[in-house]
Short mmCIF file of C-alpha atoms and ligand atoms in Angstrom, two decimals:
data_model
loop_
_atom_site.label_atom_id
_atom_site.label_comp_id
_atom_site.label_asym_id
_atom_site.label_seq_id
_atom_site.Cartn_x
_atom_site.Cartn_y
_atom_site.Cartn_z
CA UNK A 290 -2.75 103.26 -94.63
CA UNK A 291 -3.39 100.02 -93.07
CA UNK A 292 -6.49 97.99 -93.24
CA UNK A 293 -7.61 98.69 -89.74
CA UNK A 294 -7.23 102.59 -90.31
CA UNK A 295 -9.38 102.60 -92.89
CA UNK A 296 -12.90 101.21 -91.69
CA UNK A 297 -15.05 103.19 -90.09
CA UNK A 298 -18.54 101.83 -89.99
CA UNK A 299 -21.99 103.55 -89.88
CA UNK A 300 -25.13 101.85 -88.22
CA UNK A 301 -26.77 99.77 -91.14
CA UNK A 302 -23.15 98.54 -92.29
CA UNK A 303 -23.07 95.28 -92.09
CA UNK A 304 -20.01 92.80 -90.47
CA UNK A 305 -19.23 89.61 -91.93
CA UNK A 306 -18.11 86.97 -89.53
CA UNK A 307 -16.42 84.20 -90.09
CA UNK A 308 -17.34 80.65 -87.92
CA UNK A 309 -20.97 80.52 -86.66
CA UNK A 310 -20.84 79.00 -83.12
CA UNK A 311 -21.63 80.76 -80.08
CA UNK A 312 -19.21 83.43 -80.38
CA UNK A 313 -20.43 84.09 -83.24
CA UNK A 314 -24.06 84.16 -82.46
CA UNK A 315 -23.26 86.44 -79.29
CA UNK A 316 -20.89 88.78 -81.74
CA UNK A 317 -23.66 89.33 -83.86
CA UNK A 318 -26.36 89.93 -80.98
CA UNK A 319 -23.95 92.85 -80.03
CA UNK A 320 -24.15 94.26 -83.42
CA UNK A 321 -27.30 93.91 -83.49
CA UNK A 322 -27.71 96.39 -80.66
CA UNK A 323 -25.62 98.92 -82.34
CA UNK A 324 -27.98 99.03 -85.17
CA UNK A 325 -24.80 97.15 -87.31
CA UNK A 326 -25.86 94.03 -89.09
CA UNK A 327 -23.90 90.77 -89.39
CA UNK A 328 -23.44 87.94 -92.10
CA UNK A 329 -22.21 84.56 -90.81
CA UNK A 330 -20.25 82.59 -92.54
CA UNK A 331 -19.58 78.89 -91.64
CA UNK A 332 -19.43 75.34 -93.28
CA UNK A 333 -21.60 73.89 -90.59
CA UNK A 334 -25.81 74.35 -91.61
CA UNK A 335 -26.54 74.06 -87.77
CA UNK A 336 -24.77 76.77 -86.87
CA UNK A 337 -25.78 78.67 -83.68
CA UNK A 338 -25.30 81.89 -85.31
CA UNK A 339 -27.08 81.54 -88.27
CA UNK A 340 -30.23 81.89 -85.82
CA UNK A 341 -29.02 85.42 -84.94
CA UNK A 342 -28.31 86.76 -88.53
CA UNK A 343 -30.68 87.49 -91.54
CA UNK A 344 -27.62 86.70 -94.11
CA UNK A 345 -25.67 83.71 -93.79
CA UNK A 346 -23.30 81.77 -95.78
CA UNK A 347 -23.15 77.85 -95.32
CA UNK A 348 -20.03 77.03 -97.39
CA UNK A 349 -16.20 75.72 -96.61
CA UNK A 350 -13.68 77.95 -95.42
CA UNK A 351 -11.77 76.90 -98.67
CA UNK A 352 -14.56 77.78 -101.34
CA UNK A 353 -12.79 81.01 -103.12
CA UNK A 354 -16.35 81.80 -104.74
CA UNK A 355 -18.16 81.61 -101.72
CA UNK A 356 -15.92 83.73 -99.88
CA UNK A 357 -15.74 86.71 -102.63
CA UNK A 358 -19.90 86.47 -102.84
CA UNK A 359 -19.77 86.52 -99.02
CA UNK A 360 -16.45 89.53 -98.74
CA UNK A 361 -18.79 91.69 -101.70
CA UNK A 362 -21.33 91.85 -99.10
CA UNK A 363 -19.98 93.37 -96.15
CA UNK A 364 -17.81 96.24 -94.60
CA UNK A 365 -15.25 94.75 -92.53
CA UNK A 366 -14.79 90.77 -91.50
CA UNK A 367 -13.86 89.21 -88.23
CA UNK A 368 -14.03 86.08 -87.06
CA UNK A 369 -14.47 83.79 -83.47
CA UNK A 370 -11.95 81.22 -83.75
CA UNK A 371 -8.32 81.04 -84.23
CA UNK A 372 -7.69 78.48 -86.67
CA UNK A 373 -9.11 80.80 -89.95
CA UNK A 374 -6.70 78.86 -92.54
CA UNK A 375 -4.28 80.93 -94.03
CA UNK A 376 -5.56 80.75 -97.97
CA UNK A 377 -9.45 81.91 -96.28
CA UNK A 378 -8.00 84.92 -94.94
CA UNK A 379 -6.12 85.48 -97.83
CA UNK A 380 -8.65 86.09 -99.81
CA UNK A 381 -10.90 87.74 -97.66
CA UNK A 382 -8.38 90.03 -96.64
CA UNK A 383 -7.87 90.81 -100.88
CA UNK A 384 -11.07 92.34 -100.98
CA UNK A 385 -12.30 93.81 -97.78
CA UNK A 386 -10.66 94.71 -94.04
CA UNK A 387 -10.03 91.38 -92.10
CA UNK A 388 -9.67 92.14 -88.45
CA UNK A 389 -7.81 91.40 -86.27
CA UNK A 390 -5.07 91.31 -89.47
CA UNK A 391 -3.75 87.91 -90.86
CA UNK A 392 -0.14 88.64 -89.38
CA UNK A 393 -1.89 88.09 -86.09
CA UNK A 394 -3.29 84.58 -87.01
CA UNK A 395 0.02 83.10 -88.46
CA UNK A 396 1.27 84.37 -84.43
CA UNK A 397 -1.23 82.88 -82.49
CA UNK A 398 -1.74 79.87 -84.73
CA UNK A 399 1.63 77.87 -83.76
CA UNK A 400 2.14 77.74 -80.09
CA UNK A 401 5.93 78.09 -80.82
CA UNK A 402 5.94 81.31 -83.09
CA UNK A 403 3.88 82.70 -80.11
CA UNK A 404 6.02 82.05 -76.74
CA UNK A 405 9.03 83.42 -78.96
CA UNK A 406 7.09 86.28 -79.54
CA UNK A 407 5.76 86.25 -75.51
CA UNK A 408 9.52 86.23 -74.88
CA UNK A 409 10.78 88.45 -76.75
CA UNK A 410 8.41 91.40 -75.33
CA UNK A 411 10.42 89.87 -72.35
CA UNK A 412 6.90 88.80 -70.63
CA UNK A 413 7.42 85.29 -67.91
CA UNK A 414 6.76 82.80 -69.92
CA UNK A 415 7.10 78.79 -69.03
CA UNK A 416 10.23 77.31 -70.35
CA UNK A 417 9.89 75.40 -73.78
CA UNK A 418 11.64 73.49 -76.68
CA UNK A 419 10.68 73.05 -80.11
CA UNK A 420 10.19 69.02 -80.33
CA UNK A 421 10.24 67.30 -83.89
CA UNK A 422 10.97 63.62 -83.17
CA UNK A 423 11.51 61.46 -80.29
CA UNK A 424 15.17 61.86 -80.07
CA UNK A 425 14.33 66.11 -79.45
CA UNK A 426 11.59 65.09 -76.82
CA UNK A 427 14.39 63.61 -75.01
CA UNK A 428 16.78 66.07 -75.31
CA UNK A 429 13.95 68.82 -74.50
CA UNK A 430 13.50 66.53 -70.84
CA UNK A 431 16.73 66.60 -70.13
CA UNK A 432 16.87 70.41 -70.18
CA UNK A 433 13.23 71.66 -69.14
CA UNK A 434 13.02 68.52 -66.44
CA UNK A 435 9.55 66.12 -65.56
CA UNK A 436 6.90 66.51 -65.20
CA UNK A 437 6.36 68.58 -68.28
CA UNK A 438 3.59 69.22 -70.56
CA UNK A 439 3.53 68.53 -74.59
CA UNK A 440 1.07 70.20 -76.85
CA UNK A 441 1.13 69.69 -80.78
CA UNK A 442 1.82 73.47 -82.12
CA UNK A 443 -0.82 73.69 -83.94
CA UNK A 444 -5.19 73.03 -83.59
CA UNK A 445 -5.06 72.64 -79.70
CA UNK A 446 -7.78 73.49 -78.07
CA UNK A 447 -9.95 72.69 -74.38
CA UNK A 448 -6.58 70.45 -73.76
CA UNK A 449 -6.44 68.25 -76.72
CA UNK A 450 -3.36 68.05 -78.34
CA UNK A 451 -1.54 67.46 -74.98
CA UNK A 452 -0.43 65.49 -72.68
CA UNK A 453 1.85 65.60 -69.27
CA UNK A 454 5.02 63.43 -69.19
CA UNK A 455 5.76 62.18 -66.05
CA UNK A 456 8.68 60.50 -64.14
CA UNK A 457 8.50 56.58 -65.40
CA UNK A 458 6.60 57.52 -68.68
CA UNK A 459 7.03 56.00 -71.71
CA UNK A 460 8.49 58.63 -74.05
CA UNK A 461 8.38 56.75 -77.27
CA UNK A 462 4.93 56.10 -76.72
CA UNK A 463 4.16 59.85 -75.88
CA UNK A 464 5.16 60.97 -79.41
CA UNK A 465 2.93 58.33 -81.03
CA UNK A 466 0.23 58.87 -79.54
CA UNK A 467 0.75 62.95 -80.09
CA UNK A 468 0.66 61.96 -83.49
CA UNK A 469 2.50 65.39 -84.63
CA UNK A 470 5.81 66.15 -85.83
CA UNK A 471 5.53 69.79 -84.58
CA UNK A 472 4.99 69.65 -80.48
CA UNK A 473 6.55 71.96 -77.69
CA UNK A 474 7.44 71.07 -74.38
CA UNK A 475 6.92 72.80 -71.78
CA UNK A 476 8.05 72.97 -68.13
CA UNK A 477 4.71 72.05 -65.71
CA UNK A 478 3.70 74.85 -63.91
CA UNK A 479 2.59 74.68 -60.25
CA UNK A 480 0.09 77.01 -60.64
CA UNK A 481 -1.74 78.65 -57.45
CA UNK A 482 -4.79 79.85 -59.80
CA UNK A 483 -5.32 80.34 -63.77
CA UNK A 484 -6.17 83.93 -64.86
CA UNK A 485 -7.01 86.07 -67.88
CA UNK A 486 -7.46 89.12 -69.41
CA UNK A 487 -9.54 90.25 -71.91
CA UNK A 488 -8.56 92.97 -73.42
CA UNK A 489 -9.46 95.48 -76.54
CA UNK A 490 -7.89 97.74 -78.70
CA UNK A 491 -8.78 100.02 -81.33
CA UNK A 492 -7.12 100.91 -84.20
CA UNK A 493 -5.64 104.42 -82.81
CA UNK A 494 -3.98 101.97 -79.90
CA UNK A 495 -6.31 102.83 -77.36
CA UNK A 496 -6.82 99.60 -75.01
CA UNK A 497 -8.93 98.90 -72.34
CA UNK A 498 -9.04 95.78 -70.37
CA UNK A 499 -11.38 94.39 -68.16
CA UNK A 500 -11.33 93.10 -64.78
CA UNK A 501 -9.08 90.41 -64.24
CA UNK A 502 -11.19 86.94 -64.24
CA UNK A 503 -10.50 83.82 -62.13
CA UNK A 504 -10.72 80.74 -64.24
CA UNK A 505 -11.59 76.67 -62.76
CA UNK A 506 -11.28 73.99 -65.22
CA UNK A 507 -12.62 70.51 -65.20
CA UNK A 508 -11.40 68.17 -67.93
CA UNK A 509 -9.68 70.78 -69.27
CA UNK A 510 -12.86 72.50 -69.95
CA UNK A 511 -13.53 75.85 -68.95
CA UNK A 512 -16.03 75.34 -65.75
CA UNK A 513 -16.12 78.36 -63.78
CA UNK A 514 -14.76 82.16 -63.98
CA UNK A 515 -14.86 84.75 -61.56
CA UNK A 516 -14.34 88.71 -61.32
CA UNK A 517 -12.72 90.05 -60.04
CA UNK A 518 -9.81 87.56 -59.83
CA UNK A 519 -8.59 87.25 -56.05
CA UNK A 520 -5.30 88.01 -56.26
CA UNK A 521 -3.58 91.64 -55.09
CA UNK A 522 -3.96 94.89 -57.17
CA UNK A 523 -0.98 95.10 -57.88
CA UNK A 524 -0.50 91.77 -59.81
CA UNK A 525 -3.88 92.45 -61.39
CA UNK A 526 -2.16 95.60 -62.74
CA UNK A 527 0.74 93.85 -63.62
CA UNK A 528 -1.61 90.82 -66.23
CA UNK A 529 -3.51 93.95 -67.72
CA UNK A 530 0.12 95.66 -68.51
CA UNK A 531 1.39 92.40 -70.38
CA UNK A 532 -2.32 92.18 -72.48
CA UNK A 533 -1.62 95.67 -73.51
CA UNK A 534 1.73 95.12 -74.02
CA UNK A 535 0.74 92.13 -76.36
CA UNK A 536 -2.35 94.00 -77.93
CA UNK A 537 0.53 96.92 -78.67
CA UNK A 538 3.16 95.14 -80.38
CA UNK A 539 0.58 92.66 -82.41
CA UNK A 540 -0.84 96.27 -83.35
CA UNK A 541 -4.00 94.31 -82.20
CA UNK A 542 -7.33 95.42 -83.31
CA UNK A 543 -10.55 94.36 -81.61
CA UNK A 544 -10.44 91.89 -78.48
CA UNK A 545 -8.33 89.32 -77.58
CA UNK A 546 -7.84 87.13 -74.19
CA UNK A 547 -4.23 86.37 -72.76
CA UNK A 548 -4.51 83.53 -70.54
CA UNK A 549 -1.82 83.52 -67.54
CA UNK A 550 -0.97 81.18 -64.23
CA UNK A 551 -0.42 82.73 -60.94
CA UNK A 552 2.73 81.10 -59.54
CA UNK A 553 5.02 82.19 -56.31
CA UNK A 554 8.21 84.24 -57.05
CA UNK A 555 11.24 85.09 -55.26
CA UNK A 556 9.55 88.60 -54.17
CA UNK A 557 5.75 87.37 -54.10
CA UNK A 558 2.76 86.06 -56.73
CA UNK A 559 3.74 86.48 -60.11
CA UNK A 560 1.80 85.46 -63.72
CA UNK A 561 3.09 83.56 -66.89
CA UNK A 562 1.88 83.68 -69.90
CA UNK A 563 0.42 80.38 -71.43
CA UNK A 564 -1.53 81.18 -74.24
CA UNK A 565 -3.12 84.38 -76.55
CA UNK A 566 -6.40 83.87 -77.89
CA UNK A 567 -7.42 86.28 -80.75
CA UNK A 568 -11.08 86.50 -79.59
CA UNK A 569 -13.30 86.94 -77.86
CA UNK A 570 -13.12 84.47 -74.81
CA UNK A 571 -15.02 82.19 -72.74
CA UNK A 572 -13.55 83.85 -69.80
CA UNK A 573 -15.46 87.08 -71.02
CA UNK A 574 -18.88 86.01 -71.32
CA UNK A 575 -19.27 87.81 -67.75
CA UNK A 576 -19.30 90.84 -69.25
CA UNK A 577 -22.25 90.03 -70.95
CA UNK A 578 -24.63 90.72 -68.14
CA UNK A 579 -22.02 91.78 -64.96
CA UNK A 580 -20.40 94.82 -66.65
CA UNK A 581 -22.14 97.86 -68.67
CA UNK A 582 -19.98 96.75 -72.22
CA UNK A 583 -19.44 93.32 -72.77
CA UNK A 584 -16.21 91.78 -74.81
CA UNK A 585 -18.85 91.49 -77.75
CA UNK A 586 -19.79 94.65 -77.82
CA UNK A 587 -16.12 96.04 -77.70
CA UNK A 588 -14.81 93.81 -80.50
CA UNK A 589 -17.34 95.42 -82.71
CA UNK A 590 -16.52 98.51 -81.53
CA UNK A 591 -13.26 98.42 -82.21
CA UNK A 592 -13.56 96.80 -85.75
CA UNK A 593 -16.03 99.03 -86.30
CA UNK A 594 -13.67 102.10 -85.95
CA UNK A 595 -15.75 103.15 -82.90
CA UNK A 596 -14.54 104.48 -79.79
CA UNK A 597 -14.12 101.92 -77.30
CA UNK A 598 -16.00 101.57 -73.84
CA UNK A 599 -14.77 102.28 -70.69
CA UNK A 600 -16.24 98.79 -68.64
CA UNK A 601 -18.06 99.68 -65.59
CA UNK A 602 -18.29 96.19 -63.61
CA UNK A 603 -21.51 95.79 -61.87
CA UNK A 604 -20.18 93.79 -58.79
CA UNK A 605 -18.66 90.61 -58.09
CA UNK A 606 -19.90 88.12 -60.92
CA UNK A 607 -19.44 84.58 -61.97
CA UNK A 608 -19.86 82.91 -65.18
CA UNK A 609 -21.09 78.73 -65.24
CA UNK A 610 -20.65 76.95 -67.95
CA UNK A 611 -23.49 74.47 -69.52
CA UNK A 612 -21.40 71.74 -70.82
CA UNK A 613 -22.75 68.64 -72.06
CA UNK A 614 -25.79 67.32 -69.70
CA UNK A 615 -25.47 70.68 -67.80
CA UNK A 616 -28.19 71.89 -70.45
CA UNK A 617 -30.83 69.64 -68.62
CA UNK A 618 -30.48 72.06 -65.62
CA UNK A 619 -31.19 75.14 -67.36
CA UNK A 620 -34.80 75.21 -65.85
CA UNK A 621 -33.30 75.47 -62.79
CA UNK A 622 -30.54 77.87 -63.47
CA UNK A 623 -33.82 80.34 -64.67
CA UNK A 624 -34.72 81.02 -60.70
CA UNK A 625 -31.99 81.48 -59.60
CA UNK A 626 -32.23 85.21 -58.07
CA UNK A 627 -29.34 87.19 -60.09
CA UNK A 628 -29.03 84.63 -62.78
CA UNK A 629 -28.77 85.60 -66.12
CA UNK A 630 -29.07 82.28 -68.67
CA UNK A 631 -27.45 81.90 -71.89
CA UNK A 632 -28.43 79.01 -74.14
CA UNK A 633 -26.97 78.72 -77.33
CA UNK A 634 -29.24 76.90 -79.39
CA UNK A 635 -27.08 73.75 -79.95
CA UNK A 636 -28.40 70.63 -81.11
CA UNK A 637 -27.29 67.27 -79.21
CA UNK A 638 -25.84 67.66 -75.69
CA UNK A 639 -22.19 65.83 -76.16
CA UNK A 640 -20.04 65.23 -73.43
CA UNK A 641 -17.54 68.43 -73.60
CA UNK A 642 -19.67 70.28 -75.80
CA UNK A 643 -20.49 73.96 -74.79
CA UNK A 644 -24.30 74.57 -74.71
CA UNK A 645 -24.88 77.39 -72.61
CA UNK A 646 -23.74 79.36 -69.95
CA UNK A 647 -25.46 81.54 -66.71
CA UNK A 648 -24.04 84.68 -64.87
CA UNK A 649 -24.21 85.76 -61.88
CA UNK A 650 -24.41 89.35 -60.44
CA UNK A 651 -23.59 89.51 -56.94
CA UNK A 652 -24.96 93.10 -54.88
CA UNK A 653 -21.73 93.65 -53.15
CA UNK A 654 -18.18 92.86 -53.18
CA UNK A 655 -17.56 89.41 -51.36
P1 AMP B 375 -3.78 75.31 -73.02
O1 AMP B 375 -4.42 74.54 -74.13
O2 AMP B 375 -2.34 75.63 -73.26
O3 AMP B 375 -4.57 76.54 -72.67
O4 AMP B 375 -3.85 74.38 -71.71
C1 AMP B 375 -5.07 73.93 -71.18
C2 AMP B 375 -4.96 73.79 -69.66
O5 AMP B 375 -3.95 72.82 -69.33
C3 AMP B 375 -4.54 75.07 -68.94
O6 AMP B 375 -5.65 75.91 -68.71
C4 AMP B 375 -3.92 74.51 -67.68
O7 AMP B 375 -4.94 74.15 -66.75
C5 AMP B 375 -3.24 73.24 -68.16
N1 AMP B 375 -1.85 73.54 -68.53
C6 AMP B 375 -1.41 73.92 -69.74
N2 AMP B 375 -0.08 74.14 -69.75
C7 AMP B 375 0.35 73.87 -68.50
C8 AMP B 375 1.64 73.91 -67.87
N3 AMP B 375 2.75 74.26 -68.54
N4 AMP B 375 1.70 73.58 -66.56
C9 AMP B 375 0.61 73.21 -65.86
N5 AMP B 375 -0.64 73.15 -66.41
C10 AMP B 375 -0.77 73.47 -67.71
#
């Protein structure tokens, strides 16, 4: 029996989670409202989530004592972020249910384990080489062609850890600044629009996906998303096959975000894949107010051994994120007629940092 198969949690159980920003904090708000309760655990004393949660541990990920005290005290452990190190959710995972499983972190951890895996479910995919050294970055142009994008394989995130290599560019330079000796390359995509899906499973294999969201960036950041993505039915149909496709064969439990670009094919629009997240997703915070479950809520659900929800959006709906100085317009944001704020609680306002985020619930489709 696996470790998934075996939790099934009653109201008053309680879910340990492991990082404590605002996924967290919003993970533990949808417990909360399921009557579960949660215990945070992160290294960082001003974390968001600890506001949220009665029980919290402030320790590092790589404290073995702190993470037995913390695994005695709960039912099943999660976490928001992929970069759980391997050793933490060894040990967690030796003493209580850690979902989704530890196979599916050492996947999505290294960008290169997971396109081979993309591939091999034989899901479009952007072309890529493994790149080690300076002498394989050249060798990886010659074959995938400029521009191209490199990202270290590892701890990338909001577009650090990459960089686009251009015609004229000097490639030595490139790799030092990359500082890695583990990168990909990969061919640039002319995107016409990024996409995602957020999708859950449960532990019998039953997914459900939301509606396909619409995703703007600026500075790499995660700006603006949308649902329902404008693009035809059919290709929506299409990205919410290859999420439960990729939930499937990562015998995925809880919820987890495929990110995809919308490109023109021979026959028509078609999607890549660029990148899993294991998570819940900033692309999902719609849900929160602009469908009847949210991603939270599901993710618990589905760790919880509950049945999952069937989502019932409530119209067309966009999510803004507060980043940085944003957060000085929240007064604003609060009369706004259909707004629905979200502020996390964070201390300073950084440039790039995530402080909040508002949704909007439009009456009617647009
Ligand atoms: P990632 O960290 O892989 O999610 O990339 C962050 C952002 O960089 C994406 O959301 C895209 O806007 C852009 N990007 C990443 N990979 C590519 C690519 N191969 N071609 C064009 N744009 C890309």
């Amino acid at each position: 029996m696996t470790a998934s198969q075996r939790v099934k949690l009653k109201p008053g159980d309680t879910i340990g989670i492991l990082g404590g920003g605002q996924l967290g904090r919003m993970l533990a708000m949808a417990a909360a409202r399921l009557g579960l309760r949660c215990q945070v655990f992160s290294p960082d004393p001003d974390s968001p989530a600890f506001d949220v949660v009665l029980n919290a541990t402030c320790a590092e990920y790589a404290d073995v004592e702190a993470l037995e005290l913390f695994a005695n005290d709960v039912d099943v452990i999660t976490y928001e972020f992929e970069n759980v190190p391997a050793a933490t959710a060894m040990v967690l995972a030796a003493r209580r249910p850690v979902l989704p499983t530890q196979k599916i972190l050492e996947t999505t951890q290294d960008r290169l384990v997971e396109k081979d895996f993309v591939r091999k479910l034989g899901i479009g995919i952007a072309d890529y080489a493994d790149v080690s050294s300076v002498e394989t970055l050249r060798t990886a142009i010659a074959r995938i062609g400029l521009p191209a994008v490199i990202k270290t394989r590892r701890f990338g995130y909001d577009g650090k850890g990459q960089a686009i290599i251009r015609e004229g560019d000097d490639i030595a330079q490139v790799w030092e600044d990359l500082a890695t000796r583990s990168a990909i390359l990969e061919a640039f995509i002319p995107f016409e629009r990024e996409i995602s899906v957020i999708a859950a499973r449960s532990a019998d294999g039953h997914v459900e996906c939301f509606d396909v969201t619409e995703n703007e960036h600026r500075d790499h950041i995660l700006k603006i998303s949308r649902a329902p993505a404008d693009i035809p039915e059919a290709l929506a149909a299409k990205a919410r096959g290859i999420a439960e496709t990729i939930a499937s064969a990562l015998d995925y439990v809880g919820v987890l975000a495929v990110e995809m670009f919308v490109v023109q094919g021979e026959g028509g629009p078609t999607v890549l894949v660029n990148e899993i997240a294991p998570r819940v997703h900033n692309s999902g915070h719609w849900t929160l107010d602009g469908a009847s479950i949210s991603q939270f809520e599901q993710h618990i659900r589905a760790i919880a051994g509950w049945p999952l929800g069937k989502p019932v959006r409530h119209g067309p709906v966009t999510m803004t994120n507060l980043i940085g100085d944003d957060i000085n317009d929240y007064e604003q944001w609060l009369t706004v007629p259909g707004a629905t704020v979200h502020l996390y609680g964070k201390g300073p306002a950084r440039p790039g940092r995530k402080m909040g985020h508002v949704t909007q619930v439009f009456p009617r489709e647009k």
